[in-house]
């Protein structure tokens, strides 16, 4: 990986951080973002830094295989979870972890986002399952997430937040936004008294439209 590409990715990560922070999907130093550099290394946000004011030079290189850090500073506490996903999904090049308020409320209530109400949600995600609670930053959480992400592009983490993956950072960020809109839409529909589910035949049609329906 040449230096120019690495610099571009570092800038993309800072832009993604600003976007998540401005959109209210992360607060203070919460959340973390990573991007695959090559087959051995990823770039990941540092621990304890506000994503709205992140600088390209603060981002760290970490080895996918064993978490070796190249450079000074402390990588995100959720690094084990990111590395486990890169090991489980060679097609994933970017990962976003955030605490979007509505989605996190569903996660805190122990509810997966599986209601077939919004067509775009089904085409984009199929379903968004709920990963059982494990302490943030632990290998146990990394294990649970790596298992659940095999067949999905987005997950809720019980009592914690959400995670999305993509082939690019743009995609992973966009999916995080879409995940939060889904949660917010469901919340508001329920507040009105009903969220009408789509019919089984329509759900089947939408599942068939999924770009990655082979997985
Ligand atoms: Zn978190």
PDB file of C-alpha atoms and ligand atoms in Angstrom:
ATOM      1  CA  UNK A   1       0.000   0.000   0.000  1.00  0.00           C
ATOM      2  CA  UNK A   2       1.526   3.289  -1.063  1.00  0.00           C
ATOM      3  CA  UNK A   3       1.689   6.350   1.153  1.00  0.00           C
ATOM      4  CA  UNK A   4      -0.762   8.309  -1.018  1.00  0.00           C
ATOM      5  CA  UNK A   5      -3.475   5.693  -0.564  1.00  0.00           C
ATOM      6  CA  UNK A   6      -2.825   5.560   3.171  1.00  0.00           C
ATOM      7  CA  UNK A   7      -3.112   9.347   3.414  1.00  0.00           C
ATOM      8  CA  UNK A   8      -6.392   9.257   1.476  1.00  0.00           C
ATOM      9  CA  UNK A   9      -7.782   6.607   3.829  1.00  0.00           C
ATOM     10  CA  UNK A  10      -6.646   8.585   6.903  1.00  0.00           C
ATOM     11  CA  UNK A  11      -8.510  11.615   5.553  1.00  0.00           C
ATOM     12  CA  UNK A  12     -11.587   9.523   4.772  1.00  0.00           C
ATOM     13  CA  UNK A  13     -11.613   8.230   8.373  1.00  0.00           C
ATOM     14  CA  UNK A  14     -11.470  11.781   9.798  1.00  0.00           C
ATOM     15  CA  UNK A  15     -14.295  12.833   7.433  1.00  0.00           C
ATOM     16  CA  UNK A  16     -16.351   9.822   8.506  1.00  0.00           C
ATOM     17  CA  UNK A  17     -15.730  10.749  12.154  1.00  0.00           C
ATOM     18  CA  UNK A  18     -16.924  14.306  11.599  1.00  0.00           C
ATOM     19  CA  UNK A  19     -20.001  13.050   9.767  1.00  0.00           C
ATOM     20  CA  UNK A  20     -20.954  10.619  12.560  1.00  0.00           C
ATOM     21  CA  UNK A  21     -20.413  13.270  15.219  1.00  0.00           C
ATOM     22  CA  UNK A  22     -22.329  15.986  13.338  1.00  0.00           C
ATOM     23  CA  UNK A  23     -25.218  13.604  12.705  1.00  0.00           C
ATOM     24  CA  UNK A  24     -25.427  12.851  16.436  1.00  0.00           C
ATOM     25  CA  UNK A  25     -24.588   9.168  15.986  1.00  0.00           C
ATOM     26  CA  UNK A  26     -21.707   9.351  18.489  1.00  0.00           C
ATOM     27  CA  UNK A  27     -21.128  11.500  21.588  1.00  0.00           C
ATOM     28  CA  UNK A  28     -17.895  12.768  23.153  1.00  0.00           C
ATOM     29  CA  UNK A  29     -15.188  10.097  22.590  1.00  0.00           C
ATOM     30  CA  UNK A  30     -17.636   7.276  21.734  1.00  0.00           C
ATOM     31  CA  UNK A  31     -17.534   5.204  18.570  1.00  0.00           C
ATOM     32  CA  UNK A  32     -14.698   3.967  16.416  1.00  0.00           C
ATOM     33  CA  UNK A  33     -13.900   3.682  12.713  1.00  0.00           C
ATOM     34  CA  UNK A  34     -11.461   1.529  10.766  1.00  0.00           C
ATOM     35  CA  UNK A  35     -10.432   0.852   7.165  1.00  0.00           C
ATOM     36  CA  UNK A  36      -8.447  -1.995   5.618  1.00  0.00           C
ATOM     37  CA  UNK A  37      -5.049  -0.838   4.381  1.00  0.00           C
ATOM     38  CA  UNK A  38      -3.940  -4.108   2.781  1.00  0.00           C
ATOM     39  CA  UNK A  39      -4.155  -7.827   3.508  1.00  0.00           C
ATOM     40  CA  UNK A  40      -2.141  -7.441   6.748  1.00  0.00           C
ATOM     41  CA  UNK A  41      -2.917  -3.995   8.192  1.00  0.00           C
ATOM     42  CA  UNK A  42      -5.854  -1.756   9.045  1.00  0.00           C
ATOM     43  CA  UNK A  43      -6.115   1.889  10.064  1.00  0.00           C
ATOM     44  CA  UNK A  44      -8.181   2.529  13.205  1.00  0.00           C
ATOM     45  CA  UNK A  45      -9.212   5.541  15.283  1.00  0.00           C
ATOM     46  CA  UNK A  46      -7.341   6.139  18.564  1.00  0.00           C
ATOM     47  CA  UNK A  47      -8.826   5.643  22.014  1.00  0.00           C
ATOM     48  CA  UNK A  48     -10.304   8.646  23.811  1.00  0.00           C
ATOM     49  CA  UNK A  49     -10.548  11.126  20.926  1.00  0.00           C
ATOM     50  CA  UNK A  50     -13.696  13.012  19.893  1.00  0.00           C
ATOM     51  CA  UNK A  51     -14.617  11.842  16.378  1.00  0.00           C
ATOM     52  CA  UNK A  52     -15.601  15.383  15.414  1.00  0.00           C
ATOM     53  CA  UNK A  53     -12.057  16.708  15.878  1.00  0.00           C
ATOM     54  CA  UNK A  54      -9.999  13.672  14.854  1.00  0.00           C
ATOM     55  CA  UNK A  55      -6.789  14.402  12.876  1.00  0.00           C
ATOM     56  CA  UNK A  56      -5.294  12.116  10.184  1.00  0.00           C
ATOM     57  CA  UNK A  57      -1.985  11.687  12.074  1.00  0.00           C
ATOM     58  CA  UNK A  58      -3.807  10.412  15.206  1.00  0.00           C
ATOM     59  CA  UNK A  59      -5.065   7.327  13.362  1.00  0.00           C
ATOM     60  CA  UNK A  60      -3.131   4.133  14.076  1.00  0.00           C
ATOM     61  CA  UNK A  61      -1.989   1.178  11.998  1.00  0.00           C
ATOM     62  CA  UNK A  62      -2.824  -2.185  13.544  1.00  0.00           C
ATOM     63  CA  UNK A  63      -1.957  -5.661  12.306  1.00  0.00           C
ATOM     64  CA  UNK A  64      -5.055  -7.756  11.545  1.00  0.00           C
ATOM     65  CA  UNK A  65      -3.490 -11.045  12.627  1.00  0.00           C
ATOM     66  CA  UNK A  66      -2.435 -10.166  16.190  1.00  0.00           C
ATOM     67  CA  UNK A  67      -3.249  -6.518  16.962  1.00  0.00           C
ATOM     68  CA  UNK A  68       0.369  -5.295  16.800  1.00  0.00           C
ATOM     69  CA  UNK A  69       0.352  -1.487  16.786  1.00  0.00           C
ATOM     70  CA  UNK A  70       2.658   0.353  14.385  1.00  0.00           C
ATOM     71  CA  UNK A  71       3.285   3.859  15.718  1.00  0.00           C
ATOM     72  CA  UNK A  72       2.644   5.793  18.913  1.00  0.00           C
ATOM     73  CA  UNK A  73      -0.661   6.014  20.701  1.00  0.00           C
ATOM     74  CA  UNK A  74      -3.401   3.739  21.912  1.00  0.00           C
ATOM     75  CA  UNK A  75      -5.831   2.294  19.370  1.00  0.00           C
ATOM     76  CA  UNK A  76      -9.577   2.141  20.047  1.00  0.00           C
ATOM     77  CA  UNK A  77     -10.614  -0.117  22.919  1.00  0.00           C
ATOM     78  CA  UNK A  78     -12.841  -1.911  20.380  1.00  0.00           C
ATOM     79  CA  UNK A  79      -9.866  -2.908  18.201  1.00  0.00           C
ATOM     80  CA  UNK A  80     -10.381  -6.666  18.930  1.00  0.00           C
ATOM     81  CA  UNK A  81     -13.944  -6.414  17.547  1.00  0.00           C
ATOM     82  CA  UNK A  82     -12.762  -4.667  14.355  1.00  0.00           C
ATOM     83  CA  UNK A  83      -9.917  -7.153  13.778  1.00  0.00           C
ATOM     84  CA  UNK A  84     -12.230 -10.125  14.335  1.00  0.00           C
ATOM     85  CA  UNK A  85     -14.557  -8.774  11.625  1.00  0.00           C
ATOM     86  CA  UNK A  86     -11.699  -8.259   9.121  1.00  0.00           C
ATOM     87  CA  UNK A  87     -10.567 -11.833   9.782  1.00  0.00           C
ATOM     88  CA  UNK A  88     -14.110 -13.196   9.363  1.00  0.00           C
ATOM     89  CA  UNK A  89     -15.030 -11.109   6.295  1.00  0.00           C
ATOM     90  CA  UNK A  90     -12.280 -10.671   3.682  1.00  0.00           C
ATOM     91  CA  UNK A  91     -14.759  -8.656   1.556  1.00  0.00           C
ATOM     92  CA  UNK A  92     -15.106  -5.957   4.238  1.00  0.00           C
ATOM     93  CA  UNK A  93     -12.851  -2.901   3.842  1.00  0.00           C
ATOM     94  CA  UNK A  94     -14.393  -0.526   6.360  1.00  0.00           C
ATOM     95  CA  UNK A  95     -16.140  -0.727   9.743  1.00  0.00           C
ATOM     96  CA  UNK A  96     -18.099   1.856  11.711  1.00  0.00           C
ATOM     97  CA  UNK A  97     -19.157   1.457  15.349  1.00  0.00           C
ATOM     98  CA  UNK A  98     -21.461   4.114  16.791  1.00  0.00           C
ATOM     99  CA  UNK A  99     -24.134   4.694  19.425  1.00  0.00           C
ATOM    100  CA  UNK A 100     -27.065   6.101  17.392  1.00  0.00           C
ATOM    101  CA  UNK A 101     -29.780   7.081  19.918  1.00  0.00           C
ATOM    102  CA  UNK A 102     -32.823   5.309  18.428  1.00  0.00           C
ATOM    103  CA  UNK A 103     -30.950   2.168  17.363  1.00  0.00           C
ATOM    104  CA  UNK A 104     -29.235   2.021  20.752  1.00  0.00           C
ATOM    105  CA  UNK A 105     -32.628   2.337  22.455  1.00  0.00           C
ATOM    106  CA  UNK A 106     -33.779  -0.775  20.543  1.00  0.00           C
ATOM    107  CA  UNK A 107     -30.543  -2.510  21.583  1.00  0.00           C
ATOM    108  CA  UNK A 108     -31.105  -1.506  25.210  1.00  0.00           C
ATOM    109  CA  UNK A 109     -34.666  -2.845  25.065  1.00  0.00           C
ATOM    110  CA  UNK A 110     -33.318  -6.164  23.744  1.00  0.00           C
ATOM    111  CA  UNK A 111     -35.007  -5.674  20.352  1.00  0.00           C
ATOM    112  CA  UNK A 112     -33.425  -6.589  17.006  1.00  0.00           C
ATOM    113  CA  UNK A 113     -34.427  -4.555  13.926  1.00  0.00           C
ATOM    114  CA  UNK A 114     -36.174  -7.393  12.144  1.00  0.00           C
ATOM    115  CA  UNK A 115     -39.694  -6.071  11.575  1.00  0.00           C
ATOM    116  CA  UNK A 116     -40.396  -6.119   7.815  1.00  0.00           C
ATOM    117  CA  UNK A 117     -41.856  -2.618   7.583  1.00  0.00           C
ATOM    118  CA  UNK A 118     -39.584  -0.544   5.327  1.00  0.00           C
ATOM    119  CA  UNK A 119     -38.767  -1.840   1.796  1.00  0.00           C
ATOM    120  CA  UNK A 120     -35.352  -0.114   1.629  1.00  0.00           C
ATOM    121  CA  UNK A 121     -34.428  -1.590   4.981  1.00  0.00           C
ATOM    122  CA  UNK A 122     -35.091  -5.115   3.690  1.00  0.00           C
ATOM    123  CA  UNK A 123     -33.158  -4.526   0.439  1.00  0.00           C
ATOM    124  CA  UNK A 124     -30.214  -2.960   2.285  1.00  0.00           C
ATOM    125  CA  UNK A 125     -29.981  -5.115   5.368  1.00  0.00           C
ATOM    126  CA  UNK A 126     -32.333  -8.060   5.186  1.00  0.00           C
ATOM    127  CA  UNK A 127     -32.463  -8.050   8.958  1.00  0.00           C
ATOM    128  CA  UNK A 128     -30.393  -6.340  11.630  1.00  0.00           C
ATOM    129  CA  UNK A 129     -29.889  -8.904  14.407  1.00  0.00           C
ATOM    130  CA  UNK A 130     -29.101  -8.190  18.044  1.00  0.00           C
ATOM    131  CA  UNK A 131     -25.776  -9.467  19.398  1.00  0.00           C
ATOM    132  CA  UNK A 132     -26.080 -10.530  23.082  1.00  0.00           C
ATOM    133  CA  UNK A 133     -24.348  -8.308  25.603  1.00  0.00           C
ATOM    134  CA  UNK A 134     -20.640  -8.677  26.296  1.00  0.00           C
ATOM    135  CA  UNK A 135     -18.338  -6.118  27.942  1.00  0.00           C
ATOM    136  CA  UNK A 136     -17.061  -3.535  25.408  1.00  0.00           C
ATOM    137  CA  UNK A 137     -13.479  -4.135  24.289  1.00  0.00           C
ATOM    138  CA  UNK A 138     -13.403  -7.816  25.280  1.00  0.00           C
ATOM    139  CA  UNK A 139     -12.484 -10.824  23.155  1.00  0.00           C
ATOM    140  CA  UNK A 140     -15.932 -12.241  24.006  1.00  0.00           C
ATOM    141  CA  UNK A 141     -17.657  -9.315  22.283  1.00  0.00           C
ATOM    142  CA  UNK A 142     -15.265  -9.692  19.319  1.00  0.00           C
ATOM    143  CA  UNK A 143     -16.182 -13.393  19.047  1.00  0.00           C
ATOM    144  CA  UNK A 144     -19.944 -12.768  19.175  1.00  0.00           C
ATOM    145  CA  UNK A 145     -19.742  -9.972  16.592  1.00  0.00           C
ATOM    146  CA  UNK A 146     -17.484 -11.938  14.216  1.00  0.00           C
ATOM    147  CA  UNK A 147     -19.987 -14.782  14.265  1.00  0.00           C
ATOM    148  CA  UNK A 148     -23.061 -12.597  13.687  1.00  0.00           C
ATOM    149  CA  UNK A 149     -21.482 -10.448  10.947  1.00  0.00           C
ATOM    150  CA  UNK A 150     -20.916 -13.491   8.688  1.00  0.00           C
ATOM    151  CA  UNK A 151     -24.375 -13.069   7.139  1.00  0.00           C
ATOM    152  CA  UNK A 152     -25.141  -9.394   7.795  1.00  0.00           C
ATOM    153  CA  UNK A 153     -23.925  -5.873   7.034  1.00  0.00           C
ATOM    154  CA  UNK A 154     -25.193  -4.365  10.290  1.00  0.00           C
ATOM    155  CA  UNK A 155     -25.688  -5.476  13.883  1.00  0.00           C
ATOM    156  CA  UNK A 156     -27.126  -4.067  17.071  1.00  0.00           C
ATOM    157  CA  UNK A 157     -25.047  -4.674  20.195  1.00  0.00           C
ATOM    158  CA  UNK A 158     -27.276  -5.267  23.206  1.00  0.00           C
ATOM    159  CA  UNK A 159     -27.177  -2.440  25.810  1.00  0.00           C
ATOM    160  CA  UNK A 160     -24.468  -0.755  23.744  1.00  0.00           C
ATOM    161  CA  UNK A 161     -24.861   0.453  20.148  1.00  0.00           C
ATOM    162  CA  UNK A 162     -24.494  -0.631  16.531  1.00  0.00           C
ATOM    163  CA  UNK A 163     -21.912  -1.733  13.993  1.00  0.00           C
ATOM    164  CA  UNK A 164     -21.947  -1.538  10.179  1.00  0.00           C
ATOM    165  CA  UNK A 165     -19.497  -2.798   7.561  1.00  0.00           C
ATOM    166  CA  UNK A 166     -18.891  -1.927   3.927  1.00  0.00           C
ATOM    167  CA  UNK A 167     -16.616  -2.251   0.961  1.00  0.00           C
ATOM    168  CA  UNK A 168     -15.839   1.447   1.484  1.00  0.00           C
ATOM    169  CA  UNK A 169     -16.080   3.893   4.387  1.00  0.00           C
ATOM    170  CA  UNK A 170     -18.778   5.763   2.480  1.00  0.00           C
ATOM    171  CA  UNK A 171     -20.842   2.576   2.424  1.00  0.00           C
ATOM    172  CA  UNK A 172     -20.274   1.712   6.111  1.00  0.00           C
ATOM    173  CA  UNK A 173     -21.196   5.298   7.160  1.00  0.00           C
ATOM    174  CA  UNK A 174     -24.244   5.331   4.888  1.00  0.00           C
ATOM    175  CA  UNK A 175     -25.445   2.046   6.375  1.00  0.00           C
ATOM    176  CA  UNK A 176     -25.055   3.469   9.899  1.00  0.00           C
ATOM    177  CA  UNK A 177     -27.250   6.418   8.894  1.00  0.00           C
ATOM    178  CA  UNK A 178     -29.793   4.084   7.276  1.00  0.00           C
ATOM    179  CA  UNK A 179     -29.812   1.841  10.356  1.00  0.00           C
ATOM    180  CA  UNK A 180     -30.629   4.827  12.577  1.00  0.00           C
ATOM    181  CA  UNK A 181     -33.382   6.015  10.194  1.00  0.00           C
ATOM    182  CA  UNK A 182     -34.901   2.536  10.320  1.00  0.00           C
ATOM    183  CA  UNK A 183     -34.910   2.531  14.123  1.00  0.00           C
ATOM    184  CA  UNK A 184     -36.313   6.063  14.251  1.00  0.00           C
ATOM    185  CA  UNK A 185     -39.007   5.257  11.672  1.00  0.00           C
ATOM    186  CA  UNK A 186     -40.099   2.161  13.583  1.00  0.00           C
ATOM    187  CA  UNK A 187     -40.119   4.072  16.848  1.00  0.00           C
ATOM    188  CA  UNK A 188     -42.314   6.838  15.376  1.00  0.00           C
ATOM    189  CA  UNK A 189     -44.688   4.379  13.668  1.00  0.00           C
ATOM    190  CA  UNK A 190     -45.128   2.543  16.954  1.00  0.00           C
ATOM    191  CA  UNK A 191     -45.793   5.859  18.691  1.00  0.00           C
ATOM    192  CA  UNK A 192     -48.653   6.360  16.210  1.00  0.00           C
ATOM    193  CA  UNK A 193     -50.023   3.020  17.318  1.00  0.00           C
ATOM    194  CA  UNK A 194     -49.006   0.655  14.511  1.00  0.00           C
ATOM    195  CA  UNK A 195     -46.139  -0.337  12.198  1.00  0.00           C
ATOM    196  CA  UNK A 196     -47.760  -2.223   9.308  1.00  0.00           C
ATOM    197  CA  UNK A 197     -45.691  -5.237   8.247  1.00  0.00           C
ATOM    198  CA  UNK A 198     -45.257  -5.902   4.510  1.00  0.00           C
ATOM    199  CA  UNK A 199     -46.887  -9.047   3.093  1.00  0.00           C
ATOM    200  CA  UNK A 200     -44.837 -12.286   2.871  1.00  0.00           C
ATOM    201  CA  UNK A 201     -44.802 -12.176  -0.964  1.00  0.00           C
ATOM    202  CA  UNK A 202     -43.578  -8.566  -0.951  1.00  0.00           C
ATOM    203  CA  UNK A 203     -40.898  -9.446   1.616  1.00  0.00           C
ATOM    204  CA  UNK A 204     -39.728 -12.327  -0.607  1.00  0.00           C
ATOM    205  CA  UNK A 205     -39.586  -9.986  -3.625  1.00  0.00           C
ATOM    206  CA  UNK A 206     -37.528  -7.443  -1.670  1.00  0.00           C
ATOM    207  CA  UNK A 207     -35.135 -10.116  -0.349  1.00  0.00           C
ATOM    208  CA  UNK A 208     -34.561 -11.217  -3.966  1.00  0.00           C
ATOM    209  CA  UNK A 209     -33.574  -7.616  -4.823  1.00  0.00           C
ATOM    210  CA  UNK A 210     -30.769  -7.654  -2.264  1.00  0.00           C
ATOM    211  CA  UNK A 211     -27.419  -7.081  -4.036  1.00  0.00           C
ATOM    212  CA  UNK A 212     -25.684  -9.604  -1.775  1.00  0.00           C
ATOM    213  CA  UNK A 213     -28.548 -12.080  -1.583  1.00  0.00           C
ATOM    214  CA  UNK A 214     -26.158 -14.893  -2.442  1.00  0.00           C
ATOM    215  CA  UNK A 215     -24.560 -14.645   0.966  1.00  0.00           C
TER     216      UNK A 215
HETATM  217 ZN1  LIG B   1     -19.312   1.509  21.813  1.00  0.00          ZN
END
